[in-house]
Amino acid sequence: MSQNTQFYDSTKSKNPALDEIKEILKFKDLIAQLVRRDIVTRYKRSSLGIIWTMLNPLGTMIIMSIVFSRLFDLRGAYPAFIITNLVAWNFFAQTTAATLSNMIWGSDLFQRIYLPRTSIVISTIGTGIINILFSLVPLAVIYLFTKTPISETFILLPIAILFLAAFALGFSLILSAIGVFFPDVSEMYPIVLTAWMYLTPIIYPEEMIADVLNGWLLYLNPLYHLIKFFRLVTFDGLYPTTQEFIIALVLSFGVLIIGWTFFTRQAKKFAYYV
Amino acid sequence: MVGHSLPDKPKNLPTMSKVKDDTAFFLKDVSVSYQLPNERIHTFKEYAIRLVQGKIKYNSFLALDKINLAVKEGEILGILGRNGAGKSTLLKVLARVLYPTEGQVWVKGQVYPLLQLGAGFHPELTGIENVYLNGTLLGHSKQEVEEKLPEIIDFAEIGDFIYSPLRTFSSGMTARLGFAVATAWTPDILILDETLSVGDAAFVEKCANRMKEFRESGATVLLVSHDVDMVEDLCQRAALLEHGKLIALGHAGEVSKQYRKMLFQDN
């Protein structure tokens, strides 16, 4: 028996949230492998491969620009405005939706071998981060085309992505934990996403809905704050105010802590529900 | 969440100091109870309506009923019982797949449920990529997999196919690769299901040899089988399960005899 023998005692899990962090650190190589699998298998059989990650937001942006540029006056910068919002939104929409389907794959595995339950969700967000990095290429291309300056505030982009990722992880954990108990969540979620997208200023400027419910429609939408943070440091070329920074920080990591706690508390029962 | 509660701290359990040094694992008063709703509820709407009406009723089904079992390191224990007696639930609890509803499960070292060969294999990935994925799924680091890679490829006997996508493999090759990865490391506790007939006769012998190596290196083995003769041959002790209860535990020959008698009375 080796020096680093592991002991498992089912009665010793007093703090499932902290235990899970320790387990995840042990399984960090698995998460890297799962991300790798997602990226590799997604593109292996398509001839353009990884380029699709870049063409995707570009295509949507072109359609949106043609349809909406006559409705909203953004002095010719509309394509850059919309691709910025879309890159941030797509990250959230794609990772959270992918979590639900990955948990179905995972639940088959959970019945067979032990692995930390959060690993599936974390790897989904990891894949999303790789994809958002790729989609920064078409974003830069559009900025050059529309002569939108790439300003020094871009150095805050990693923080903007970190906030989005923390929020997406926390939200995905809550969503997938509920999804295990109620399978119809995955049927319902695309509808929720569509509604959420139109309620968030993504294809239109925020001024358009700034006075709805005295502005509360915006303030109560966490994605409004996080996508705004992302847009501030990229498209607008502005540093966020202290208030904007704190709101984004508290929202993203608050949801992450809530999601992590909720998920790890429910995780023991997952195997009973498939 | 849904009408389910797991107690946080079971009472009156032995503390760590009472665990003997050579114990491989023990189960203390372990129960697993599945709460089956009378009708399965799949939607929020239905759930909310029934919750308000107070119509959510559960039938609880005891898959394991107060199991007490302690196994020493290096022991080969046979587990006997009819279908639905609780054998797989017992293994799941031991492999950390299922959390017990009540009681304590204590395990020293790594448990390998060999019944799950090739868990998580992906058809689009190459053999090597699948080895890395499967190896890390079993809890090993990338480096540990790297070290064992030549040995795994050699043992699986699949030659240059290792560089091709798994979908081009025959089912025998896939199973061999799964077995090679799963047995590349010597586990502390090995769970052997009877579904271990992999590939041709030569490979079956190779598998049997590797199992023998494991036993000789001091691994604890749990042999789950319908084959009473096999349990009698290989095991020192055997446990007999019936309706989730441990009804006999002792000398393999005697327990096998009891199991045979039980089956005979049925017919």
XYZ file of C-alpha atoms in Angstrom:
541
model
C 0.000 0.000 0.000
C 1.448 3.320 -1.052
C 2.212 6.289 1.176
C -0.597 8.443 -0.136
C -3.374 5.991 0.620
C -6.780 7.584 0.299
C -9.443 6.964 2.872
C -13.108 7.275 2.175
C -15.517 7.568 5.054
C -19.097 8.287 4.115
C -19.852 9.833 7.509
C -17.005 12.286 7.308
C -18.443 14.720 4.801
C -19.409 17.594 7.040
C -18.861 20.253 4.432
C -19.673 18.890 0.976
C -18.795 22.197 -0.722
C -15.231 22.191 0.645
C -14.781 18.429 0.130
C -15.705 18.864 -3.504
C -12.998 21.505 -4.003
C -10.416 19.013 -2.687
C -11.755 16.273 -4.962
C -11.694 18.558 -7.995
C -8.038 19.378 -7.363
C -7.290 15.645 -7.392
C -9.136 15.236 -10.676
C -7.781 18.347 -12.423
C -6.190 16.292 -15.196
C -9.559 14.723 -15.920
C -11.055 18.170 -16.467
C -8.276 19.010 -18.935
C -8.976 15.738 -20.755
C -12.714 16.411 -20.877
C -12.146 19.896 -22.331
C -9.773 18.426 -24.864
C -12.312 15.777 -25.790
C -15.046 18.388 -26.294
C -12.886 20.554 -28.545
C -11.370 17.690 -30.524
C -14.549 15.707 -31.117
C -16.588 18.744 -32.055
C -14.362 19.550 -34.984
C -12.872 16.244 -35.989
C -15.439 15.384 -38.612
C -16.056 18.840 -40.089
C -13.700 20.003 -42.806
C -13.404 23.595 -41.606
C -12.803 22.421 -38.053
C -12.145 25.034 -35.412
C -12.830 27.846 -37.903
C -16.548 27.286 -37.291
C -16.137 28.734 -33.802
C -15.059 31.941 -35.487
C -17.508 31.912 -38.400
C -20.480 31.361 -36.123
C -20.672 34.773 -34.389
C -19.614 36.392 -37.659
C -22.596 34.932 -39.495
C -25.082 35.936 -36.796
C -23.525 39.393 -36.665
C -23.937 39.901 -40.417
C -27.608 38.863 -40.326
C -28.333 41.057 -37.300
C -26.491 43.995 -38.857
C -28.473 43.814 -42.077
C -31.774 43.455 -40.246
C -31.304 45.966 -37.454
C -28.779 48.593 -38.542
C -31.566 50.646 -40.072
C -33.566 50.549 -36.839
C -30.893 51.682 -34.416
C -28.512 54.513 -35.130
C -25.027 53.595 -33.981
C -23.049 55.656 -36.444
C -21.822 52.725 -38.478
C -20.358 50.839 -35.511
C -23.350 48.512 -35.176
C -21.502 45.394 -36.449
C -18.785 45.874 -33.832
C -21.351 46.584 -31.117
C -23.360 43.485 -31.870
C -20.459 41.065 -32.277
C -19.131 42.186 -28.897
C -22.447 41.470 -27.212
C -22.914 38.227 -29.111
C -19.512 36.834 -28.143
C -20.331 37.429 -24.462
C -23.924 36.170 -24.756
C -22.987 33.077 -26.781
C -20.510 32.081 -24.110
C -23.238 32.114 -21.485
C -25.956 30.565 -23.666
C -23.788 27.794 -25.083
C -22.104 26.739 -21.852
C -25.293 26.626 -19.795
C -27.192 24.701 -22.479
C -24.252 22.308 -22.967
C -24.167 21.617 -19.232
C -27.629 20.117 -19.341
C -26.784 17.697 -22.145
C -23.373 16.876 -20.666
C -24.980 16.022 -17.338
C -27.145 13.456 -19.123
C -23.973 11.867 -20.490
C -22.407 12.272 -17.065
C -25.283 10.718 -15.161
C -24.684 7.476 -17.036
C -21.091 7.640 -15.871
C -22.069 8.613 -12.311
C -23.967 5.311 -12.103
C -20.826 3.400 -12.946
C -17.750 4.995 -11.429
C -16.910 7.654 -8.905
C -15.803 11.056 -10.126
C -16.457 14.460 -8.608
C -19.876 15.472 -9.849
C -18.855 19.060 -10.538
C -16.154 17.926 -12.971
C -18.658 17.659 -15.834
C -19.932 21.205 -15.281
C -16.464 22.695 -14.804
C -15.171 21.089 -17.984
C -18.141 22.476 -19.925
C -17.229 25.992 -18.793
C -13.577 25.241 -19.640
C -14.599 24.355 -23.186
C -16.589 27.601 -23.336
C -13.521 29.620 -22.326
C -11.464 28.052 -25.135
C -14.275 28.847 -27.575
C -14.632 32.468 -26.442
C -10.874 32.942 -26.934
C -11.231 31.706 -30.508
C -14.181 34.003 -31.147
C -12.024 37.001 -30.216
C -10.437 36.602 -33.658
C -13.559 37.555 -35.673
C -14.224 40.249 -33.074
C -10.837 41.827 -33.785
C -11.434 41.526 -37.527
C -14.740 43.395 -37.294
C -13.151 46.070 -35.090
C -10.536 46.663 -37.779
C -13.169 46.777 -40.519
C -15.403 49.231 -38.682
C -12.414 51.255 -37.474
C -13.425 50.656 -33.850
C -10.320 51.329 -31.787
C -8.831 48.437 -29.808
C -7.953 50.470 -26.761
C -5.763 49.771 -23.736
C -8.827 48.821 -21.683
C -8.592 45.441 -23.438
C -6.163 44.428 -20.693
C -9.263 44.034 -18.489
C -10.785 41.527 -20.933
C -9.502 38.495 -18.965
C -11.353 39.843 -15.917
C -14.526 40.331 -17.948
C -14.275 36.718 -19.160
C -13.524 35.520 -15.616
C -16.702 37.206 -14.314
C -18.775 35.702 -17.128
C -17.240 32.268 -16.507
C -17.837 32.397 -12.733
C -21.448 33.396 -13.287
C -21.985 30.749 -15.982
C -20.455 28.089 -13.702
C -22.632 29.018 -10.731
C -25.748 29.221 -12.869
C -24.958 25.923 -14.637
C -24.516 24.158 -11.310
C -27.963 25.270 -10.144
C -29.528 24.488 -13.507
C -28.025 21.016 -13.828
C -28.807 20.047 -10.232
C -32.472 20.889 -10.857
C -32.236 19.193 -14.253
C -31.317 15.882 -12.624
C -34.578 15.875 -10.646
C -36.770 17.380 -13.350
C -35.753 16.147 -16.795
C -38.089 18.606 -18.522
C -35.779 21.466 -17.550
C -33.681 20.716 -20.613
C -36.762 21.031 -22.838
C -37.734 24.305 -21.237
C -34.356 25.958 -21.079
C -33.979 26.957 -24.781
C -37.212 28.956 -24.462
C -35.914 30.647 -21.326
C -32.694 31.486 -23.160
C -34.547 33.067 -26.086
C -36.624 35.225 -23.775
C -33.549 36.141 -21.749
C -31.663 37.180 -24.859
C -34.402 39.572 -25.998
C -34.725 41.042 -22.491
C -31.004 41.778 -22.405
C -29.587 44.633 -24.492
C -27.645 42.537 -26.986
C -29.033 43.347 -30.393
C -30.310 46.777 -29.339
C -28.738 49.552 -27.263
C -29.663 49.608 -23.565
C -31.259 53.053 -23.832
C -34.184 51.389 -25.606
C -35.409 49.669 -22.452
C -33.790 51.970 -19.874
C -37.142 53.285 -18.683
C -39.073 49.985 -18.557
C -40.170 49.447 -14.919
C -38.099 52.504 -13.998
C -35.013 50.716 -15.210
C -35.466 47.652 -12.993
C -35.804 45.380 -16.011
C -32.134 46.137 -16.615
C -30.867 46.256 -13.050
C -32.395 42.930 -12.029
C -30.884 41.132 -15.008
C -27.444 39.852 -13.945
C -26.397 39.323 -17.544
C -27.003 43.007 -18.279
C -24.287 43.933 -15.779
C -21.834 41.248 -16.873
C -22.236 41.813 -20.622
C -22.013 45.555 -20.027
C -18.719 45.048 -18.205
C -17.478 42.999 -21.160
C -18.616 45.688 -23.633
C -17.175 48.556 -21.585
C -13.605 47.295 -21.744
C -13.821 46.250 -25.397
C -16.276 48.173 -27.602
C -16.560 51.317 -25.463
C -12.885 51.437 -24.542
C -13.710 52.615 -21.025
C -12.524 51.529 -17.613
C -15.420 50.373 -15.451
C -16.331 52.550 -12.496
C -15.740 51.137 -9.015
C -19.473 50.569 -8.706
C -19.660 48.673 -12.003
C -16.679 46.572 -10.986
C -18.127 45.675 -7.593
C -21.551 44.815 -9.011
C -19.978 42.442 -11.563
C -17.680 40.886 -8.957
C -20.396 40.292 -6.358
C -22.904 39.003 -8.925
C -20.576 36.523 -10.590
C -18.832 35.102 -7.542
C -21.981 35.306 -5.426
C -23.837 33.106 -7.894
C -20.816 30.800 -8.093
C -20.754 30.275 -4.315
C -24.529 29.749 -4.152
C -24.434 27.347 -7.107
C -21.478 25.389 -5.745
C -23.086 24.993 -2.321
C -26.475 24.023 -3.736
C -25.045 21.515 -6.225
C -22.707 19.779 -3.763
C -25.528 19.454 -1.237
C -27.743 17.757 -3.812
C -25.009 15.687 -5.455
C -25.257 12.755 -3.008
C -28.786 12.083 -4.221
C -28.045 12.197 -7.961
C -27.391 8.473 -8.244
C -30.862 7.806 -6.798
C -32.537 9.757 -9.588
C -31.686 8.347 -12.964
C -34.595 17.666 -2.906
C -37.668 15.751 -3.938
C -38.993 14.099 -0.812
C -35.655 12.711 0.018
C -33.630 13.172 3.124
C -30.255 11.867 3.984
C -29.181 12.051 7.596
C -26.034 14.060 8.116
C -24.618 12.278 11.112
C -25.532 8.708 11.888
C -25.172 7.901 15.573
C -23.225 5.327 17.514
C -20.609 4.526 14.955
C -17.044 3.418 15.641
C -14.414 6.093 15.507
C -11.252 5.904 13.453
C -9.228 4.590 16.349
C -11.346 1.451 16.467
C -10.546 0.572 12.876
C -8.055 -2.257 12.760
C -4.903 -1.650 10.752
C -5.478 -4.424 8.286
C -9.085 -3.560 7.461
C -9.614 -2.987 3.760
C -13.155 -1.724 4.120
C -16.127 -2.000 6.397
C -19.822 -1.272 6.229
C -21.647 -0.449 9.422
C -25.442 -0.564 9.528
C -25.557 0.461 5.895
C -28.991 0.887 4.418
C -29.946 2.123 1.008
C -33.532 3.021 0.470
C -34.884 4.126 -2.840
C -37.871 6.405 -2.574
C -40.050 5.574 -5.495
C -42.883 7.984 -6.061
C -46.060 6.069 -6.755
C -46.090 7.596 -10.158
C -43.040 9.243 -11.502
C -43.384 12.999 -11.656
C -41.501 14.682 -14.462
C -42.742 18.219 -14.624
C -42.690 21.165 -12.249
C -46.368 21.767 -12.855
C -47.332 18.278 -11.855
C -44.984 18.409 -8.897
C -46.351 21.744 -7.693
C -49.975 20.631 -8.044
C -49.363 17.404 -6.201
C -47.341 19.110 -3.524
C -50.215 21.488 -2.827
C -52.705 18.626 -2.833
C -50.427 16.636 -0.562
C -50.523 13.798 -3.035
C -46.866 12.995 -3.273
C -46.502 9.561 -1.822
C -43.413 7.495 -1.800
C -42.947 3.802 -1.596
C -39.640 3.206 -0.019
C -37.746 0.233 -1.225
C -34.900 -1.086 0.885
C -32.180 -2.198 -1.499
C -29.812 -2.748 1.419
C -31.029 -3.331 4.959
C -28.569 -2.682 7.795
C -25.568 -4.400 6.295
C -22.588 -5.018 8.562
C -19.497 -6.318 6.881
C -15.756 -5.961 7.440
C -13.125 -7.279 5.076
C -9.398 -7.584 5.669
C -6.683 -6.599 3.256
C -5.813 -9.331 0.792
C -9.007 -11.255 1.388
C -11.057 -12.651 -1.470
C -14.710 -12.368 -0.616
C -17.440 -13.903 -2.701
C -20.828 -12.252 -2.870
C -23.773 -14.477 -3.649
C -27.408 -13.716 -4.116
C -30.219 -13.831 -6.611
C -31.045 -11.034 -9.029
C -32.307 -8.029 -7.115
C -30.891 -9.230 -3.807
C -28.793 -6.075 -3.504
C -25.445 -7.217 -4.899
C -24.956 -4.322 -7.301
C -26.220 -1.805 -4.767
C -23.605 -3.086 -2.336
C -20.890 -2.638 -4.935
C -22.128 0.837 -5.823
C -22.008 1.923 -2.202
C -18.468 0.613 -1.922
C -17.352 2.285 -5.149
C -18.695 5.666 -3.931
C -21.215 5.739 -6.757
C -24.133 5.608 -4.374
C -24.187 7.417 -1.051
C -25.758 5.268 1.688
C -29.086 6.444 3.067
C -27.972 5.346 6.500
C -24.865 3.975 8.114
C -21.177 4.232 7.479
C -18.982 3.090 4.624
C -15.255 3.152 5.252
C -12.764 2.286 2.547
C -8.982 2.295 2.533
C -7.388 2.981 -0.830
C -8.680 2.877 -4.323
C -11.667 0.794 -5.384
C -11.760 -0.457 -8.949
C -15.130 -1.492 -10.195
C -13.941 -3.652 -13.053
C -17.490 -4.119 -14.209
C -17.144 -0.773 -15.941
C -14.605 -1.376 -18.650
C -14.051 1.518 -20.970
C -16.208 3.992 -19.090
C -16.411 7.233 -21.015
C -14.798 5.933 -24.207
C -15.524 8.237 -27.116
C -15.823 6.803 -30.653
C -14.287 9.834 -32.371
C -11.120 9.883 -30.277
C -8.115 7.751 -31.095
C -7.070 4.810 -28.951
C -4.379 6.867 -27.223
C -6.716 9.794 -26.570
C -9.217 7.381 -25.070
C -6.535 5.865 -22.849
C -5.821 9.320 -21.419
C -9.521 10.099 -20.966
C -10.277 6.730 -19.379
C -7.192 6.797 -17.168
C -7.984 10.248 -15.780
C -11.613 9.200 -15.271
C -10.290 6.475 -13.007
C -8.577 9.192 -10.978
C -5.038 9.039 -12.337
C -2.966 12.029 -13.357
C -1.901 12.620 -16.933
C 1.659 11.794 -15.992
C 0.678 8.469 -14.446
C -1.150 7.547 -17.652
C 1.860 8.565 -19.723
C 4.117 6.260 -17.727
C 1.805 3.286 -18.221
C 1.004 3.985 -21.870
C 3.502 1.555 -23.505
C 2.422 -1.214 -21.148
C -1.272 -0.558 -21.845
C -0.790 -0.604 -25.620
C 1.268 -3.758 -25.353
C -1.250 -5.555 -23.148
C -4.261 -4.612 -25.285
C -2.633 -6.131 -28.400
C -4.144 -3.666 -30.828
C -0.977 -2.569 -32.667
C -1.175 0.535 -34.827
C -4.932 0.790 -34.313
C -4.045 2.756 -31.202
C -3.621 5.793 -33.493
C -7.038 5.333 -35.148
C -10.437 6.540 -33.916
C -12.155 4.118 -31.582
C -15.088 3.746 -33.985
C -12.800 1.714 -36.271
C -12.116 -0.811 -33.478
C -13.841 -4.169 -33.244
C -15.825 -4.705 -30.058
C -13.181 -7.148 -28.844
C -10.452 -4.558 -29.326
C -12.458 -1.928 -27.441
C -13.012 -4.322 -24.553
C -9.333 -5.299 -24.474
C -8.262 -1.668 -24.408
C -10.719 -0.999 -21.576
C -9.396 -3.937 -19.619
C -5.788 -2.892 -20.239
C -6.391 0.632 -18.909
C -8.423 -0.500 -15.921
C -5.855 -3.055 -14.813
C -2.721 -1.056 -15.563
C -2.567 0.000 -11.930
C -2.828 -2.416 -9.048
C -5.906 -1.395 -7.100
C -6.301 -1.766 -3.358
C -9.767 -3.226 -3.762
C -10.885 -4.923 -6.917
C -14.512 -5.597 -7.720
C -14.876 -8.461 -10.149
C -18.126 -8.992 -11.918
C -18.750 -12.152 -13.873
C -18.812 -10.294 -17.168
C -15.101 -10.735 -17.556
C -15.080 -12.756 -20.727
C -13.129 -10.480 -22.995
C -11.937 -11.551 -26.433
C -10.427 -14.889 -27.406
C -9.185 -17.719 -25.218
C -5.601 -16.466 -25.151
C -6.690 -13.063 -23.923
C -8.995 -14.570 -21.309
C -5.994 -16.412 -19.938
C -3.976 -13.205 -19.907
C -6.768 -11.533 -17.947
C -6.881 -14.409 -15.478
C -3.114 -14.127 -14.984
C -3.355 -10.443 -14.269
C -6.089 -11.084 -11.699
C -3.781 -13.619 -10.078
C -1.001 -11.031 -9.945
C -3.338 -8.631 -8.225
C -4.271 -11.182 -5.607
C -0.636 -12.041 -4.996
C 0.265 -8.370 -4.620
C -2.202 -8.189 -1.732
C -5.211 -6.577 -3.359
C -8.555 -7.243 -1.737
C -10.937 -8.861 -4.193
C -14.704 -8.893 -4.245
C -16.047 -11.566 -6.520
C -19.662 -11.182 -7.513
C -21.019 -14.186 -9.272
C -23.909 -16.518 -9.874
C -21.323 -19.203 -10.368
C -21.240 -20.908 -6.974
C -18.408 -23.236 -7.977
C -16.183 -20.289 -8.816
C -16.876 -18.674 -5.455
C -16.126 -21.962 -3.680
C -12.860 -22.345 -5.602
C -11.462 -18.856 -5.248
C -12.815 -17.366 -2.043
C -12.078 -17.920 1.603
C -15.258 -16.264 2.795
C -18.561 -15.548 1.167
C -21.544 -13.331 1.890
C -25.099 -14.176 0.932
C -27.637 -11.467 0.256
C -31.391 -11.845 0.100
C -33.917 -8.994 -0.167
C -31.234 -6.479 0.806
C -30.294 -8.357 3.983
C -27.056 -10.090 4.702
C -28.386 -13.520 5.641
C -25.109 -15.419 5.804
C -21.448 -14.591 6.131
C -18.732 -17.135 6.664
C -16.732 -19.954 5.160
C -17.200 -19.911 1.387
C -18.052 -23.602 1.195
C -20.783 -23.396 3.809
C -22.345 -20.226 2.464
C -22.335 -21.693 -1.049
C -24.095 -24.739 0.303
C -26.760 -22.557 1.886
C -27.179 -20.621 -1.372
C -27.572 -23.846 -3.346
C -30.200 -25.028 -0.888
C -32.034 -21.702 -1.224
C -32.086 -21.966 -5.005
C -33.186 -25.601 -4.783
C -36.138 -24.767 -2.524
C -37.303 -22.207 -5.080
C -37.636 -24.757 -7.812
